[in-house]
Short mmCIF file of C-alpha atoms in Angstrom, two decimals:
data_model
loop_
_atom_site.label_atom_id
_atom_site.label_comp_id
_atom_site.label_asym_id
_atom_site.label_seq_id
_atom_site.Cartn_x
_atom_site.Cartn_y
_atom_site.Cartn_z
CA UNK A 264 42.68 -41.43 18.47
CA UNK A 265 40.57 -44.44 19.16
CA UNK A 266 37.59 -45.61 17.80
CA UNK A 267 35.37 -44.44 20.86
CA UNK A 268 37.04 -41.05 20.53
CA UNK A 269 35.95 -40.84 17.06
CA UNK A 270 32.50 -41.72 17.87
CA UNK A 271 32.30 -39.25 20.79
CA UNK A 272 33.71 -36.45 18.50
CA UNK A 273 31.20 -37.38 15.80
CA UNK A 274 28.18 -37.31 18.17
CA UNK A 275 29.39 -33.95 19.64
CA UNK A 276 29.90 -32.58 15.99
CA UNK A 277 26.51 -33.56 14.68
CA UNK A 278 24.39 -35.64 16.65
CA UNK A 279 24.31 -33.27 19.67
CA UNK A 280 23.71 -30.02 17.71
CA UNK A 281 20.81 -31.85 15.66
CA UNK A 282 19.32 -32.96 19.25
CA UNK A 283 19.49 -29.27 20.56
CA UNK A 284 17.98 -28.15 17.52
CA UNK A 285 15.09 -30.57 17.67
CA UNK A 286 14.56 -29.99 21.18
CA UNK A 287 14.42 -26.11 20.44
CA UNK A 288 11.65 -26.94 17.89
CA UNK A 289 9.72 -28.82 20.32
CA UNK A 290 9.96 -26.19 22.90
CA UNK A 291 8.81 -23.76 20.65
CA UNK A 292 5.48 -25.54 19.33
CA UNK A 293 5.00 -26.20 23.21
CA UNK A 294 5.54 -22.40 23.64
CA UNK A 295 3.11 -21.36 20.72
CA UNK A 296 0.38 -23.86 21.75
CA UNK A 297 0.47 -22.49 25.24
CA UNK A 298 -0.90 -19.26 23.76
CA UNK A 299 -4.34 -20.66 23.52
CA UNK A 300 -6.82 -19.24 25.72
CA UNK A 301 -8.24 -22.09 27.92
CA UNK A 302 -11.29 -20.16 28.90
CA UNK A 303 -12.51 -20.56 25.42
CA UNK A 304 -13.53 -23.72 24.22
CA UNK A 305 -12.78 -23.21 20.62
CA UNK A 306 -9.29 -24.50 18.84
CA UNK A 307 -6.92 -22.39 17.59
CA UNK A 308 -7.01 -22.20 13.65
CA UNK A 309 -4.93 -24.77 11.74
CA UNK A 310 -1.00 -23.90 10.72
CA UNK A 311 2.44 -23.92 11.66
CA UNK A 312 4.79 -21.50 13.39
CA UNK A 313 7.96 -22.20 11.94
CA UNK A 314 11.42 -21.74 13.36
CA UNK A 315 12.12 -20.55 17.09
CA UNK A 316 12.18 -16.70 17.25
CA UNK A 317 12.28 -16.48 13.38
CA UNK A 318 8.67 -18.01 12.80
CA UNK A 319 7.85 -18.02 9.16
CA UNK A 320 9.12 -14.45 8.45
CA UNK A 321 11.95 -15.41 6.24
CA UNK A 322 9.74 -18.02 4.07
CA UNK A 323 6.98 -15.03 3.83
CA UNK A 324 9.41 -12.17 2.95
CA UNK A 325 11.50 -14.48 0.46
CA UNK A 326 8.54 -16.31 -1.29
CA UNK A 327 5.76 -13.93 -0.42
CA UNK A 328 2.81 -14.75 -3.13
CA UNK A 329 3.87 -18.46 -3.38
CA UNK A 330 3.86 -18.73 0.57
CA UNK A 331 0.69 -17.02 1.03
CA UNK A 332 -1.18 -19.29 -1.81
CA UNK A 333 0.48 -22.74 -0.41
CA UNK A 334 -0.83 -21.54 3.07
CA UNK A 335 -4.53 -20.79 1.71
CA UNK A 336 -4.56 -23.94 -0.03
CA UNK A 337 -3.42 -26.04 2.89
CA UNK A 338 -5.38 -24.30 5.64
CA UNK A 339 -8.17 -22.38 4.22
CA UNK A 340 -9.30 -18.86 4.92
CA UNK A 341 -8.15 -18.49 8.58
CA UNK A 342 -4.88 -20.07 9.70
CA UNK A 343 -2.17 -19.26 12.43
CA UNK A 344 1.52 -18.53 11.77
CA UNK A 345 4.50 -16.52 13.44
CA UNK A 346 5.47 -13.52 11.69
CA UNK A 347 7.76 -10.39 12.54
CA UNK A 348 8.30 -11.71 16.17
CA UNK A 349 4.38 -12.38 16.87
CA UNK A 350 2.18 -15.29 16.78
CA UNK A 351 -0.22 -14.25 14.19
CA UNK A 352 -3.56 -15.22 12.47
CA UNK A 353 -4.09 -14.50 8.81
CA UNK A 354 -7.45 -13.79 7.84
CA UNK A 355 -9.47 -13.51 4.61
CA UNK A 356 -13.02 -13.84 3.05
CA UNK A 357 -15.62 -11.06 2.94
CA UNK A 358 -17.60 -12.33 6.12
CA UNK A 359 -14.25 -12.99 8.15
CA UNK A 360 -12.89 -9.81 7.16
CA UNK A 361 -16.01 -7.63 7.82
CA UNK A 362 -15.85 -9.12 11.35
CA UNK A 363 -12.27 -7.98 11.89
CA UNK A 364 -12.68 -4.41 10.31
CA UNK A 365 -15.95 -3.59 12.15
CA UNK A 366 -14.55 -4.72 15.53
CA UNK A 367 -12.08 -1.74 15.67
CA UNK A 368 -11.59 -0.43 19.00
CA UNK A 369 -13.90 -3.48 20.31
CA UNK A 370 -12.23 -6.55 19.22
CA UNK A 371 -9.19 -5.33 17.62
CA UNK A 372 -6.64 -2.64 17.60
CA UNK A 373 -4.19 -1.68 14.83
CA UNK A 374 -1.05 -2.83 15.46
CA UNK A 375 1.75 -2.73 12.70
CA UNK A 376 4.94 -4.80 13.20
CA UNK A 377 7.48 -3.30 15.47
CA UNK A 378 9.68 -2.45 12.56
CA UNK A 379 6.98 -0.14 10.82
CA UNK A 380 5.98 1.63 14.10
CA UNK A 381 9.88 2.15 14.96
CA UNK A 382 10.51 3.54 11.32
CA UNK A 383 7.24 5.54 10.69
CA UNK A 384 6.90 6.68 14.27
CA UNK A 385 4.31 6.87 17.25
CA UNK A 386 2.87 10.24 15.76
CA UNK A 387 1.80 9.05 12.36
CA UNK A 388 -1.79 8.27 11.81
CA UNK A 389 -1.56 4.72 11.23
CA UNK A 390 -0.20 4.31 14.84
CA UNK A 391 -2.76 6.57 16.70
CA UNK A 392 -5.66 4.95 18.67
CA UNK A 393 -9.39 5.98 19.60
CA UNK A 394 -9.83 9.70 20.14
CA UNK A 395 -6.43 10.83 18.87
CA UNK A 396 -6.61 8.62 15.30
CA UNK A 397 -10.35 10.14 15.21
CA UNK A 398 -9.19 13.77 15.84
CA UNK A 399 -6.17 13.35 13.42
CA UNK A 400 -7.84 11.86 10.79
CA UNK A 401 -10.66 14.55 10.74
CA UNK A 402 -8.10 16.96 10.24
CA UNK A 403 -6.18 15.31 7.50
CA UNK A 404 -9.61 14.73 5.84
CA UNK A 405 -9.98 18.44 5.34
CA UNK A 406 -7.11 18.06 2.60
CA UNK A 407 -8.99 15.72 0.88
CA UNK A 408 -12.35 17.39 0.42
CA UNK A 409 -14.10 18.02 -2.89
CA UNK A 410 -13.02 21.28 -2.85
CA UNK A 411 -9.48 20.42 -2.13
CA UNK A 412 -9.43 18.18 -4.82
CA UNK A 413 -10.89 20.38 -7.28
CA UNK A 414 -7.65 22.74 -6.63
CA UNK A 415 -5.32 19.66 -7.15
CA UNK A 416 -6.62 18.71 -10.48
CA UNK A 417 -4.64 21.38 -12.59
CA UNK A 418 -1.37 20.33 -10.65
CA UNK A 419 -1.90 16.82 -11.42
CA UNK A 420 -2.85 17.16 -14.85
CA UNK A 421 0.15 19.16 -15.06
CA UNK A 422 2.77 16.96 -14.02
CA UNK A 423 1.06 14.03 -15.67
CA UNK A 424 1.09 15.67 -19.11
CA UNK A 425 4.62 16.78 -18.62
CA UNK A 426 5.62 13.32 -17.76
CA UNK A 427 4.04 11.52 -20.79
CA UNK A 428 5.58 13.78 -23.02
CA UNK A 429 8.80 12.97 -21.87
CA UNK A 430 8.09 9.23 -22.30
CA UNK A 431 7.15 9.59 -25.91
CA UNK A 432 10.68 11.07 -26.24
CA UNK A 433 12.37 8.30 -24.27
CA UNK A 434 13.41 5.84 -27.15
CA UNK A 435 12.71 2.10 -27.81
CA UNK A 436 12.55 1.07 -24.05
CA UNK A 437 11.38 2.80 -20.77
CA UNK A 438 11.14 1.33 -17.68
CA UNK A 439 7.66 2.30 -16.42
CA UNK A 440 7.71 1.36 -12.68
CA UNK A 441 10.70 3.68 -11.71
CA UNK A 442 9.16 6.50 -13.99
CA UNK A 443 5.73 6.45 -12.34
CA UNK A 444 7.25 6.34 -9.11
CA UNK A 445 9.17 9.44 -9.61
CA UNK A 446 5.97 11.14 -11.11
CA UNK A 447 3.92 9.99 -8.29
CA UNK A 448 6.50 11.41 -5.92
CA UNK A 449 6.50 14.76 -7.36
CA UNK A 450 2.68 14.94 -7.27
CA UNK A 451 2.66 13.99 -3.64
CA UNK A 452 5.49 16.39 -2.73
CA UNK A 453 3.77 19.28 -4.24
CA UNK A 454 0.23 18.81 -3.21
CA UNK A 455 0.56 17.03 0.00
CA UNK A 456 3.10 18.85 1.28
CA UNK A 457 3.62 21.88 -0.40
CA UNK A 458 6.88 21.40 -1.84
CA UNK A 459 7.42 23.33 -5.16
CA UNK A 460 9.32 21.91 -7.86
CA UNK A 461 12.44 24.21 -7.56
CA UNK A 462 12.58 23.53 -3.99
CA UNK A 463 14.54 20.13 -4.37
CA UNK A 464 15.98 20.35 -7.50
CA UNK A 465 16.78 17.17 -9.84
CA UNK A 466 19.38 16.16 -7.34
CA UNK A 467 17.53 16.52 -4.18
CA UNK A 468 14.40 14.75 -5.73
CA UNK A 469 16.50 11.64 -6.65
CA UNK A 470 17.96 11.63 -3.21
CA UNK A 471 14.71 11.72 -1.48
CA UNK A 472 13.23 9.13 -3.88
CA UNK A 473 16.10 6.62 -3.32
CA UNK A 474 15.81 7.53 0.60
CA UNK A 475 11.84 6.38 0.25
CA UNK A 476 12.70 3.41 -1.66
CA UNK A 477 15.38 2.40 1.03
CA UNK A 478 12.99 3.10 3.67
CA UNK A 479 10.19 1.05 2.24
CA UNK A 480 12.22 -1.87 1.49
CA UNK A 481 13.10 -2.33 5.24
CA UNK A 482 9.60 -1.37 6.69
CA UNK A 483 8.97 -5.05 7.31
CA UNK A 484 12.22 -6.32 8.74
CA UNK A 485 13.07 -8.01 12.13
CA UNK A 486 13.13 -5.80 15.02
CA UNK A 487 16.99 -5.80 15.50
CA UNK A 488 18.75 -2.22 15.34
CA UNK A 489 22.26 -3.02 14.60
CA UNK A 490 24.54 -1.73 11.84
CA UNK A 491 23.49 -3.33 8.46
CA UNK A 492 20.38 -4.80 9.70
CA UNK A 493 17.29 -3.95 7.82
CA UNK A 494 15.75 -1.88 10.41
CA UNK A 495 19.02 -0.01 10.80
CA UNK A 496 19.30 0.79 6.90
CA UNK A 497 15.26 1.87 7.31
CA UNK A 498 15.98 4.45 10.05
CA UNK A 499 19.00 5.88 8.32
CA UNK A 500 16.81 6.43 5.12
CA UNK A 501 13.79 7.87 7.08
CA UNK A 502 16.27 10.64 8.95
CA UNK A 503 17.43 11.71 5.48
CA UNK A 504 13.68 12.13 4.52
CA UNK A 505 12.86 13.97 7.92
CA UNK A 506 15.74 16.42 7.56
CA UNK A 507 14.00 17.55 4.19
CA UNK A 508 10.68 17.54 5.37
CA UNK A 509 11.62 19.69 8.52
CA UNK A 510 13.31 22.25 6.03
CA UNK A 511 10.07 22.40 4.62
CA UNK A 512 8.23 22.82 7.89
CA UNK A 513 10.29 25.78 8.89
CA UNK A 514 9.85 27.36 5.42
CA UNK A 515 6.03 27.41 6.03
CA UNK A 516 6.37 28.64 9.43
CA UNK A 517 8.23 31.57 8.31
CA UNK A 518 6.25 32.17 5.21
CA UNK A 519 2.89 31.97 6.94
CA UNK A 520 0.82 32.04 3.67
CA UNK A 521 0.86 29.01 1.82
CA UNK A 522 1.91 29.06 -1.77
CA UNK A 523 -0.38 27.79 -5.00
CA UNK A 524 -3.74 29.12 -3.70
CA UNK A 525 -4.35 26.07 -1.69
CA UNK A 526 -3.71 24.61 1.73
CA UNK A 527 -1.75 21.24 1.64
CA UNK A 528 -2.32 18.49 4.04
CA UNK A 529 0.99 19.50 6.23
CA UNK A 530 -0.24 23.02 6.45
CA UNK A 531 -3.62 21.90 7.72
CA UNK A 532 -1.84 19.84 10.58
CA UNK A 533 0.26 22.87 11.36
CA UNK A 534 -2.47 25.11 11.62
CA UNK A 535 -4.49 23.04 13.68
CA UNK A 536 -1.64 22.50 16.24
CA UNK A 537 -1.02 26.34 16.42
CA UNK A 538 -4.86 27.01 16.55
CA UNK A 539 -5.40 24.84 19.60
CA UNK A 540 -2.61 26.60 21.26
CA UNK A 541 -0.60 23.41 21.44
CA UNK A 542 3.37 23.46 21.37
CA UNK A 543 4.22 22.67 17.77
CA UNK A 544 5.67 18.93 17.75
CA UNK A 545 8.17 18.76 15.23
CA UNK A 546 8.64 15.21 15.37
CA UNK A 547 5.16 14.39 15.23
CA UNK A 548 4.60 16.42 12.25
CA UNK A 549 7.82 14.75 10.12
CA UNK A 550 6.30 11.58 11.13
CA UNK A 551 2.88 12.51 9.71
CA UNK A 552 4.40 14.07 6.72
CA UNK A 553 6.47 11.00 5.95
CA UNK A 554 3.48 8.64 6.37
CA UNK A 555 1.40 10.92 3.81
CA UNK A 556 4.34 10.82 1.35
CA UNK A 557 4.51 6.79 1.64
CA UNK A 558 0.68 6.58 1.57
CA UNK A 559 0.32 9.32 -1.56
CA UNK A 560 2.76 7.85 -3.79
CA UNK A 561 4.02 4.44 -3.33
CA UNK A 562 0.31 3.24 -3.29
CA UNK A 563 -0.58 5.22 -6.73
CA UNK A 564 2.70 4.30 -8.26
CA UNK A 565 1.99 0.75 -8.15
CA UNK A 566 -1.66 0.86 -9.25
CA UNK A 567 -0.83 3.32 -12.27
CA UNK A 568 1.79 0.70 -13.09
CA UNK A 569 -0.97 -2.21 -12.93
CA UNK A 570 -2.98 0.29 -15.16
CA UNK A 571 -0.58 0.44 -17.56
CA UNK A 572 0.30 -3.19 -17.67
CA UNK A 573 -3.57 -4.11 -17.96
CA UNK A 574 -4.34 -1.62 -20.57
CA UNK A 575 -1.43 -2.66 -22.48
CA UNK A 576 -2.46 -6.32 -22.53
CA UNK A 577 -5.99 -5.40 -23.11
CA UNK A 578 -6.35 -2.99 -26.15
CA UNK A 579 -10.11 -3.42 -26.22
CA UNK A 580 -10.75 -2.24 -23.00
CA UNK A 581 -8.18 1.14 -23.75
CA UNK A 582 -10.47 1.47 -26.90
CA UNK A 583 -13.57 1.60 -24.71
CA UNK A 584 -12.11 3.91 -22.30
CA UNK A 585 -10.93 6.14 -25.54
CA UNK A 586 -14.85 5.95 -26.69
CA UNK A 587 -15.94 7.36 -23.34
CA UNK A 588 -13.49 10.13 -23.57
CA UNK A 589 -14.76 10.54 -27.22
CA UNK A 590 -18.29 10.85 -26.22
CA UNK A 591 -17.55 13.38 -23.37
CA UNK A 592 -15.65 15.57 -26.17
CA UNK A 593 -12.30 14.89 -24.53
CA UNK A 594 -10.44 12.93 -27.05
CA UNK A 595 -10.01 15.17 -30.06
CA UNK A 596 -10.03 18.98 -30.72
CA UNK A 597 -9.90 21.71 -28.27
CA UNK A 598 -11.30 20.13 -25.22
CA UNK A 599 -8.49 17.58 -25.29
CA UNK A 600 -6.35 20.63 -24.26
CA UNK A 601 -8.72 22.17 -21.79
CA UNK A 602 -8.06 21.52 -17.96
CA UNK A 603 -10.06 18.62 -16.24
CA UNK A 604 -12.32 19.28 -13.39
CA UNK A 605 -13.90 17.13 -10.96
CA UNK A 606 -17.45 17.47 -12.59
CA UNK A 607 -15.97 16.19 -15.94
CA UNK A 608 -13.96 13.22 -14.05
CA UNK A 609 -17.17 12.18 -12.27
CA UNK A 610 -18.93 11.44 -15.61
CA UNK A 611 -16.00 8.98 -16.98
CA UNK A 612 -17.97 5.96 -15.42
CA UNK A 613 -16.06 3.34 -17.37
CA UNK A 614 -12.87 4.88 -16.81
CA UNK A 615 -13.53 4.58 -13.15
CA UNK A 616 -14.45 0.72 -13.48
CA UNK A 617 -11.11 0.36 -15.20
CA UNK A 618 -9.40 1.64 -12.24
CA UNK A 619 -11.54 -0.65 -9.85
CA UNK A 620 -10.85 -3.62 -12.01
CA UNK A 621 -7.22 -2.95 -11.56
CA UNK A 622 -7.27 -2.79 -7.98
CA UNK A 623 -9.43 -5.95 -7.61
CA UNK A 624 -6.96 -7.92 -9.48
CA UNK A 625 -3.72 -5.97 -8.18
CA UNK A 626 -4.51 -4.01 -4.98
CA UNK A 627 -1.27 -2.22 -4.03
CA UNK A 628 -1.57 -3.17 -0.61
CA UNK A 629 -1.71 -6.61 0.21
CA UNK A 630 -3.31 -6.30 3.98
CA UNK A 631 -3.61 -4.70 7.06
CA UNK A 632 -2.27 -5.53 10.61
CA UNK A 633 -4.30 -5.77 13.89
CA UNK A 634 -4.17 -6.84 17.48
CA UNK A 635 -6.67 -8.96 19.36
CA UNK A 636 -7.90 -6.81 22.40
CA UNK A 637 -9.41 -9.80 23.77
CA UNK A 638 -10.13 -13.47 22.90
CA UNK A 639 -12.52 -13.52 20.12
CA UNK A 640 -14.11 -16.31 18.08
CA UNK A 641 -14.13 -16.38 14.17
CA UNK A 642 -15.62 -18.99 12.01
CA UNK A 643 -15.23 -21.67 14.68
CA UNK A 644 -11.78 -20.87 15.88
CA UNK A 645 -10.50 -18.77 18.64
CA UNK A 646 -7.82 -15.89 18.18
CA UNK A 647 -6.14 -15.36 21.65
CA UNK A 648 -5.99 -12.00 23.25
CA UNK A 649 -2.50 -10.34 22.26
CA UNK A 650 -1.90 -12.18 18.95
CA UNK A 651 -1.64 -10.24 15.58
CA UNK A 652 -4.28 -10.55 13.19
CA UNK A 653 -3.68 -9.83 9.27
CA UNK A 654 -6.58 -9.27 7.05
CA UNK A 655 -5.59 -10.07 3.55
CA UNK A 656 -6.98 -7.65 0.63
CA UNK A 657 -5.60 -9.55 -2.10
CA UNK A 658 -6.94 -12.96 -0.88
CA UNK A 659 -10.40 -11.50 -0.04
CA UNK A 660 -10.44 -10.41 -3.68
CA UNK A 661 -9.36 -13.80 -4.74
CA UNK A 662 -11.83 -15.82 -3.13
CA UNK A 663 -14.88 -13.80 -3.00
CA UNK A 664 -17.67 -15.57 -4.47
CA UNK A 665 -19.60 -12.36 -6.13
CA UNK A 666 -17.01 -12.18 -8.68
CA UNK A 667 -17.30 -14.45 -11.64
CA UNK A 668 -14.22 -15.28 -13.67
CA UNK A 669 -11.93 -13.94 -10.94
CA UNK A 670 -8.82 -14.18 -12.98
CA UNK A 671 -10.28 -12.18 -16.08
CA UNK A 672 -9.48 -8.48 -16.60
CA UNK A 673 -13.18 -7.18 -17.34
CA UNK A 674 -14.00 -3.65 -15.76
CA UNK A 675 -17.53 -4.15 -17.12
CA UNK A 676 -18.26 -6.26 -14.01
CA UNK A 677 -18.43 -2.76 -12.11
CA UNK A 678 -20.94 -1.06 -14.52
CA UNK A 679 -23.56 -2.66 -12.72
CA UNK A 680 -24.27 -2.04 -9.06
CA UNK A 681 -25.42 -5.67 -8.70
CA UNK A 682 -24.49 -8.41 -7.71
CA UNK A 683 -20.74 -7.74 -7.75
CA UNK A 684 -21.00 -4.30 -5.97
CA UNK A 685 -23.29 -5.49 -3.51
CA UNK A 686 -20.78 -6.65 -0.69
CA UNK A 687 -18.47 -3.87 0.49
CA UNK A 688 -16.11 -6.31 1.94
CA UNK A 689 -15.39 -8.65 -0.89
CA UNK A 690 -13.81 -5.35 -2.60
CA UNK A 691 -11.70 -3.62 -0.20
CA UNK A 692 -8.28 -2.12 -1.88
CA UNK A 693 -8.72 1.00 0.49
CA UNK A 694 -9.35 -1.21 3.56
CA UNK A 695 -12.57 -0.71 5.51
CA UNK A 696 -14.21 0.59 8.75
CA UNK A 697 -12.85 3.31 10.82
CA UNK A 698 -9.32 2.96 9.43
CA UNK A 699 -10.10 3.08 5.47
CA UNK A 700 -7.54 4.77 3.62
CA UNK A 701 -7.81 8.34 4.41
CA UNK A 702 -6.66 9.71 0.87
CA UNK A 703 -8.95 6.82 -1.00
CA UNK A 704 -10.70 10.01 -2.79
CA UNK A 705 -7.31 11.56 -3.50
CA UNK A 706 -6.05 8.29 -5.25
CA UNK A 707 -9.24 7.88 -7.36
CA UNK A 708 -8.94 11.29 -8.89
CA UNK A 709 -5.26 10.85 -9.33
CA UNK A 710 -5.78 7.60 -11.24
CA UNK A 711 -8.32 8.82 -13.22
CA UNK A 712 -6.50 11.78 -14.53
CA UNK A 713 -3.65 9.57 -15.07
CA UNK A 714 -5.61 7.22 -17.33
CA UNK A 715 -7.43 9.83 -19.26
CA UNK A 716 -3.97 11.75 -20.24
CA UNK A 717 -2.41 8.19 -20.88
CA UNK A 718 -5.47 6.98 -23.25
CA UNK A 719 -5.48 10.48 -25.27
CA UNK A 720 -1.74 10.59 -25.67
CA UNK A 721 -0.07 7.43 -25.81
CA UNK A 722 -0.05 3.89 -27.43
CA UNK A 723 2.18 1.36 -26.10
CA UNK A 724 3.94 -2.18 -26.25
CA UNK A 725 4.97 -4.07 -23.36
CA UNK A 726 8.03 -5.42 -24.23
CA UNK A 727 8.05 -8.22 -21.98
CA UNK A 728 4.52 -9.14 -22.00
CA UNK A 729 2.29 -9.90 -18.86
CA UNK A 730 4.67 -8.86 -15.77
CA UNK A 731 5.39 -11.09 -12.77
CA UNK A 732 4.39 -9.23 -9.84
CA UNK A 733 6.20 -9.13 -6.41
CA UNK A 734 5.26 -7.60 -2.97
CA UNK A 735 7.92 -5.77 -1.00
CA UNK A 736 5.66 -4.50 0.50
CA UNK A 737 4.12 -2.59 -2.09
CA UNK A 738 3.09 -4.58 -5.18
CA UNK A 739 5.26 -4.03 -8.22
CA UNK A 740 6.63 -5.65 -11.43
CA UNK A 741 9.84 -7.62 -11.13
CA UNK A 742 11.13 -6.35 -14.44
CA UNK A 743 10.18 -2.79 -13.68
CA UNK A 744 7.90 -3.17 -16.79
CA UNK A 745 9.76 -2.15 -19.77
CA UNK A 746 7.55 -0.69 -22.62
CA UNK A 747 8.00 1.29 -25.85
CA UNK A 748 5.66 4.40 -25.95
CA UNK A 749 4.53 6.22 -29.08
CA UNK A 750 1.83 8.97 -29.85
CA UNK A 751 -1.79 7.80 -29.86
CA UNK A 752 -2.62 7.71 -33.51
CA UNK A 753 -6.25 8.58 -33.18
CA UNK A 754 -7.62 5.58 -34.52
CA UNK A 755 -10.46 3.75 -32.27
#
């Protein structure tokens, strides 16, 4: 082969693909820039759009917190990117987030990535709009009224107490996060869907837990449904969950009257559908039930695990919780064994502040997705119509000016309503506006009962020290938080 042939071969092998790649990147940049609305004089936010088609999705999924921190340092509180197949603007800071959350149905509308919409389904609350969303939310809210929550308290207390007893006999090392997830799953199954413990059995329960974990791992994936893709695996896991939920729905339809003396959220949805003379849509009920289970156990498991981590690292805070319980007569003597109720729980102000501070530093859900209904202006930039908007909960907490010594775990900051409680958009662990979390009062009650039972039953040591937290999509400890639990000695 002559020299010229070698050169030609090298060009074809190395240079031509490189040139094609660079041309594709340039065309991608031009395509992304063309998304700017020429009728608006403001520029697009700063930022980069990543690789053709993939955008910056892979970096975000693989690096998550590191990626987001780098973006915030480089571009500030508003920046553009390209995630999950869509041009996206990420927004943080109380004022910016307030503008987005209060613009629901007027400036923006909820739109989760295609993979989330496909897996959770069009019939769940998160994917409904306008009147349909308002109507469905009103029905579900009946399951979280104060009277309904009072019915749930003894069920939660029974499950938590039994779980902690098992932890105390677990030996020198217990992986907290998987155990908490299983506990919260059992509570959500009983309260939100009316499953009784005997229905699934330990093997069936474990199968459901594993299916949920597989579904959640693949919620945020590229919208490609081919064998072995994230979306394919997520849909397969969801179908296992749907099959079990359908069994439960049919059992409810045959039984007519609910067990346990209260109506769970699924029962209320079924009654509402039948009461309006509508045809019972099994698919929508399954999608709604799956969403309730997702929201009712994954987020609370994340928060409860963070509670254990923070209290394990800050023994002085745990002792202050115990002193509050002692003042209320809940730490020693016969009152420790009596069942809690809503009135008693509402009096535990400091315990509530511990939960708030946990949610400030480690919010289970990092943010929410919207789509711009029209080109809107935000802090000197334009967000073009049709672009996705992500409002960041974790970053908004991080940059909130109202919080002093932001990295410090200090529940006392919430004991006074001023100044750090004065801006509702500086502290948004449950979102805000029309789409704030429908189950937030349930979550608060559940976490407060968990904290009370934990504080008066257990002492524990974090075997690996402060955990490294990861998002996928819910916040969790990378090492599953190994800990050693022993019975509370009674010393405060």
